[in-house]
CSV table of C-alpha atoms in Angstrom, one decimal:
chain,number,residue,atom,x,y,z
A,1,MET,CA,11.8,-67.9,-8.9
A,2,ASN,CA,13.1,-67.7,-12.4
A,3,THR,CA,14.8,-71.0,-13.4
A,4,THR,CA,17.9,-69.4,-14.8
A,5,ARG,CA,18.4,-67.3,-11.6
A,6,THR,CA,17.9,-70.4,-9.5
A,7,ILE,CA,20.6,-72.3,-11.3
A,8,LEU,CA,23.0,-69.3,-11.1
A,9,LEU,CA,22.4,-68.9,-7.4
A,10,VAL,CA,23.1,-72.5,-6.8
A,11,LEU,CA,26.3,-72.5,-8.9
A,12,LEU,CA,27.7,-69.3,-7.4
A,13,ALA,CA,26.8,-70.5,-3.9
A,14,ALA,CA,28.8,-73.6,-4.6
A,15,THR,CA,31.9,-71.7,-5.7
A,16,PRO,CA,34.6,-71.9,-3.1
A,17,ILE,CA,35.3,-68.7,-1.2
A,18,ALA,CA,38.9,-68.5,0.1
A,19,CYS,CA,38.1,-66.1,2.9
A,20,VAL,CA,35.5,-64.1,4.6
A,21,PRO,CA,35.6,-60.6,6.2
A,22,GLY,CA,37.2,-60.6,9.6
A,23,GLU,CA,39.0,-63.9,9.0
A,24,GLN,CA,41.0,-63.3,5.8
A,25,ASP,CA,44.7,-64.1,5.4
A,26,THR,CA,45.6,-61.3,3.1
A,27,GLY,CA,49.2,-62.4,2.6
A,28,GLY,CA,49.7,-59.0,1.1
A,29,ASP,CA,47.5,-59.9,-1.9
A,30,LEU,CA,43.9,-59.1,-0.8
A,31,PRO,CA,42.6,-55.8,0.5
A,32,ALA,CA,42.6,-55.6,4.3
A,33,GLU,CA,39.6,-53.2,4.1
A,34,PRO,CA,36.2,-54.1,2.5
A,35,VAL,CA,36.6,-51.2,0.0
A,36,VAL,CA,39.9,-50.0,-1.5
A,37,THR,CA,40.0,-47.1,-4.0
A,38,GLU,CA,43.1,-46.2,-6.1
A,39,GLU,CA,43.6,-43.0,-8.1
A,40,LEU,CA,44.4,-43.8,-11.7
A,41,GLY,CA,44.9,-40.2,-12.8
A,42,ASP,CA,42.9,-37.6,-14.8
A,43,GLY,CA,40.1,-37.9,-12.2
A,44,VAL,CA,39.6,-41.6,-12.7
A,45,HIS,CA,39.5,-44.1,-9.8
A,46,GLU,CA,39.4,-47.8,-9.5
A,47,THR,CA,37.6,-49.4,-6.5
A,48,ILE,CA,37.7,-53.0,-5.4
A,49,VAL,CA,35.0,-54.2,-3.0
A,50,ASP,CA,35.4,-57.3,-0.9
A,51,ALA,CA,31.8,-58.6,-1.2
A,52,THR,CA,32.6,-62.2,-0.1
A,53,ASP,CA,30.3,-62.1,2.9
A,54,GLU,CA,27.1,-64.0,2.1
A,55,ALA,CA,24.9,-62.0,4.4
A,56,ALA,CA,26.3,-58.5,5.0
A,57,TRP,CA,26.1,-55.8,2.4
A,58,VAL,CA,29.2,-53.6,1.9
A,59,HIS,CA,28.2,-49.9,1.2
A,60,PHE,CA,30.2,-47.5,-0.8
A,61,ASP,CA,30.1,-43.7,-1.1
A,62,PHE,CA,31.4,-41.9,-4.2
A,63,GLU,CA,31.9,-38.6,-2.6
A,64,SER,CA,34.1,-39.9,0.2
A,65,ARG,CA,35.6,-42.6,-2.1
A,66,ALA,CA,35.2,-45.0,0.8
A,67,HIS,CA,33.3,-47.7,2.7
A,68,VAL,CA,30.4,-46.4,4.9
A,69,GLU,CA,28.4,-48.3,7.5
A,70,PRO,CA,24.8,-47.0,7.7
A,71,ALA,CA,22.9,-48.2,10.7
A,72,THR,CA,19.7,-48.4,8.6
A,73,PRO,CA,20.7,-48.5,4.9
A,74,GLU,CA,17.1,-48.3,3.7
A,75,ASP,CA,16.8,-44.9,5.3
A,76,ASP,CA,20.3,-43.4,5.1
A,77,PRO,CA,21.6,-41.0,2.4
A,78,THR,CA,25.3,-41.6,3.2
A,79,TRP,CA,25.7,-44.5,0.8
A,80,ASP,CA,25.4,-44.8,-3.0
A,81,LEU,CA,26.0,-48.4,-3.9
A,82,GLY,CA,25.8,-51.7,-1.9
A,83,PHE,CA,27.5,-54.9,-2.7
A,84,LEU,CA,26.7,-58.5,-1.7
A,85,ARG,CA,28.6,-61.1,-3.8
A,86,PHE,CA,27.4,-60.5,-7.4
A,87,ASN,CA,24.5,-58.3,-6.3
A,88,ILE,CA,24.7,-54.5,-6.5
A,89,LYS,CA,22.0,-52.2,-5.2
A,90,SER,CA,21.6,-48.4,-5.4
A,91,ASN,CA,20.3,-46.0,-2.9
A,92,GLY,CA,16.9,-45.4,-4.5
A,93,GLY,CA,13.6,-47.1,-5.1
A,94,THR,CA,13.0,-50.2,-3.0
A,95,SER,CA,16.6,-50.4,-1.8
A,96,GLY,CA,16.8,-47.0,-0.1
A,97,SER,CA,15.2,-43.6,0.4
A,98,GLY,CA,18.2,-41.6,-0.7
A,99,GLY,CA,16.7,-40.7,-4.0
A,100,GLY,CA,19.6,-42.0,-6.0
A,101,ALA,CA,19.2,-43.3,-9.5
A,102,VAL,CA,21.1,-45.1,-12.3
A,103,ALA,CA,21.2,-44.7,-16.0
A,104,ILE,CA,22.5,-47.6,-18.2
A,105,LEU,CA,24.3,-46.5,-21.4
A,106,GLU,CA,24.7,-49.2,-23.9
A,107,GLY,CA,27.1,-49.5,-26.9
A,108,THR,CA,29.6,-46.9,-25.6
A,109,SER,CA,32.9,-46.6,-23.8
A,110,PHE,CA,33.9,-45.2,-20.5
A,111,GLU,CA,36.0,-42.5,-22.2
A,112,ALA,CA,33.1,-41.5,-24.5
A,113,VAL,CA,30.8,-40.6,-21.6
A,114,THR,CA,31.5,-37.0,-20.7
A,115,ALA,CA,28.2,-35.8,-19.2
A,116,ALA,CA,25.2,-37.2,-17.4
A,117,PRO,CA,22.2,-38.2,-19.6
A,118,GLN,CA,19.1,-36.1,-19.7
A,119,GLY,CA,16.8,-39.1,-19.1
A,120,GLY,CA,16.7,-42.9,-18.7
A,121,TRP,CA,17.0,-42.9,-14.9
A,122,LEU,CA,16.2,-46.1,-13.1
A,123,THR,CA,15.8,-47.1,-9.5
A,124,ASP,CA,15.7,-50.5,-7.8
A,125,THR,CA,12.2,-52.1,-7.9
A,126,ALA,CA,10.3,-55.2,-6.8
A,127,THR,CA,11.0,-56.7,-10.3
A,128,GLY,CA,13.7,-55.7,-12.7
A,129,PRO,CA,16.2,-56.7,-15.4
A,130,GLY,CA,17.3,-60.0,-13.9
A,131,MET,CA,20.7,-61.7,-13.5
A,132,GLY,CA,23.0,-61.1,-16.5
A,133,GLY,CA,21.7,-61.1,-20.1
A,134,SER,CA,19.5,-58.5,-21.6
A,135,PRO,CA,18.3,-55.4,-19.7
A,136,SER,CA,14.9,-56.0,-21.3
A,137,ALA,CA,14.4,-59.3,-19.4
A,138,ASN,CA,11.9,-59.0,-16.5
A,139,THR,CA,12.8,-61.2,-13.6
A,140,SER,CA,13.4,-60.5,-9.9
A,141,PRO,CA,14.9,-59.2,-7.7
A,142,GLY,CA,15.0,-55.8,-9.3
A,143,TYR,CA,18.3,-54.2,-8.8
A,144,VAL,CA,19.2,-51.8,-11.7
A,145,PHE,CA,22.6,-53.5,-11.7
A,146,ASP,CA,21.2,-57.0,-12.1
A,147,ASN,CA,22.4,-57.2,-15.7
A,148,TRP,CA,26.0,-56.0,-15.0
A,149,PHE,CA,27.6,-59.3,-16.0
A,150,ALA,CA,27.4,-62.2,-18.5
A,151,TYR,CA,27.5,-65.6,-16.9
A,152,ASP,CA,29.3,-68.5,-18.6
A,153,ILE,CA,27.6,-71.7,-17.5
A,154,SER,CA,30.3,-73.9,-19.1
A,155,THR,CA,33.0,-72.4,-16.9
A,156,HIS,CA,30.8,-71.1,-14.0
A,157,THR,CA,32.4,-67.7,-14.3
A,158,LEU,CA,31.1,-64.3,-14.9
A,159,GLN,CA,32.5,-61.3,-16.8
A,160,PRO,CA,31.3,-57.7,-17.1
A,161,ALA,CA,28.9,-57.1,-20.0
A,162,ALA,CA,30.8,-55.3,-22.8
A,163,GLY,CA,30.0,-51.9,-24.1
A,164,ARG,CA,28.1,-50.8,-21.0
A,165,VAL,CA,28.6,-47.7,-18.8
A,166,TYR,CA,26.5,-46.8,-15.8
A,167,VAL,CA,25.9,-43.3,-14.6
A,168,VAL,CA,25.0,-43.0,-10.9
A,169,ARG,CA,23.1,-40.0,-9.5
A,170,THR,CA,23.9,-39.9,-5.8
A,171,PRO,CA,21.6,-38.7,-3.0
A,172,GLU,CA,23.7,-35.5,-2.9
A,173,GLY,CA,22.7,-34.9,-6.6
A,174,ASN,CA,26.2,-35.6,-8.0
A,175,PHE,CA,26.9,-37.7,-11.1
A,176,PHE,CA,29.5,-40.4,-11.5
A,177,LYS,CA,30.2,-42.7,-14.5
A,178,MET,CA,31.3,-46.2,-13.8
A,179,GLU,CA,32.4,-49.2,-15.7
A,180,MET,CA,32.5,-52.7,-14.2
A,181,LEU,CA,35.9,-54.4,-14.5
A,182,GLY,CA,35.7,-57.8,-12.8
A,183,TYR,CA,34.5,-60.1,-10.1
A,184,TYR,CA,37.7,-62.0,-9.1
A,185,ASP,CA,40.9,-61.0,-7.4
A,186,GLU,CA,44.3,-61.9,-8.7
A,187,ALA,CA,44.1,-65.4,-7.1
A,188,GLY,CA,40.8,-66.1,-8.8
A,189,THR,CA,38.7,-65.6,-5.6
A,190,PRO,CA,35.1,-64.6,-6.5
A,191,SER,CA,33.1,-61.7,-5.0
A,192,PHE,CA,35.9,-59.1,-5.3
A,193,VAL,CA,33.9,-56.6,-7.4
A,194,SER,CA,36.0,-54.0,-9.2
A,195,PHE,CA,35.0,-51.0,-11.2
A,196,ARG,CA,36.5,-47.7,-12.4
A,197,TRP,CA,34.7,-44.4,-12.1
A,198,ALA,CA,34.9,-40.7,-12.4
A,199,ALA,CA,32.8,-37.6,-11.6
A,200,LEU,CA,30.7,-36.0,-14.3
A,201,PRO,CA,29.6,-32.4,-14.7
């Protein structure tokens, strides 16, 4: 296993998790559901995923704007993205047979993306871009979203990579742009993945 990924897995695994699904004390601060989506206006939404469970993937569907629970995720077209702590998988390639794909647009902004790209579509593979850093790196496990964050080893925290927008093509053939917003809730609890998104023509 790649040495950098090994260190990152150890450090993140050691990060305290305040609660786990099914046993969380929300106190009015944390989402009671694993996926919460809020409308921001002008067709833009913000979604927060409780991905604190260390074993169970949380699956999200853009069309329904909600959490879905496929019996066999590897062979089910009802989900678009899956979340497990800092890992994000898409329903295509080695992660699922839905035929979904993802394009990574660098050096741009969420507002500047107004249409799906003509090319550059990627699917999850046996090897891929790796955890954080440059998309050109080639380490396992191979999720298209492996490079969505930059990891600060001095503070043991991660932040979304700047200037990057993802376009997701769903199994239904629809297109959605998304920008990663964060990995922590308001109390600093990790594995609460947030992103904003909107449909594209």
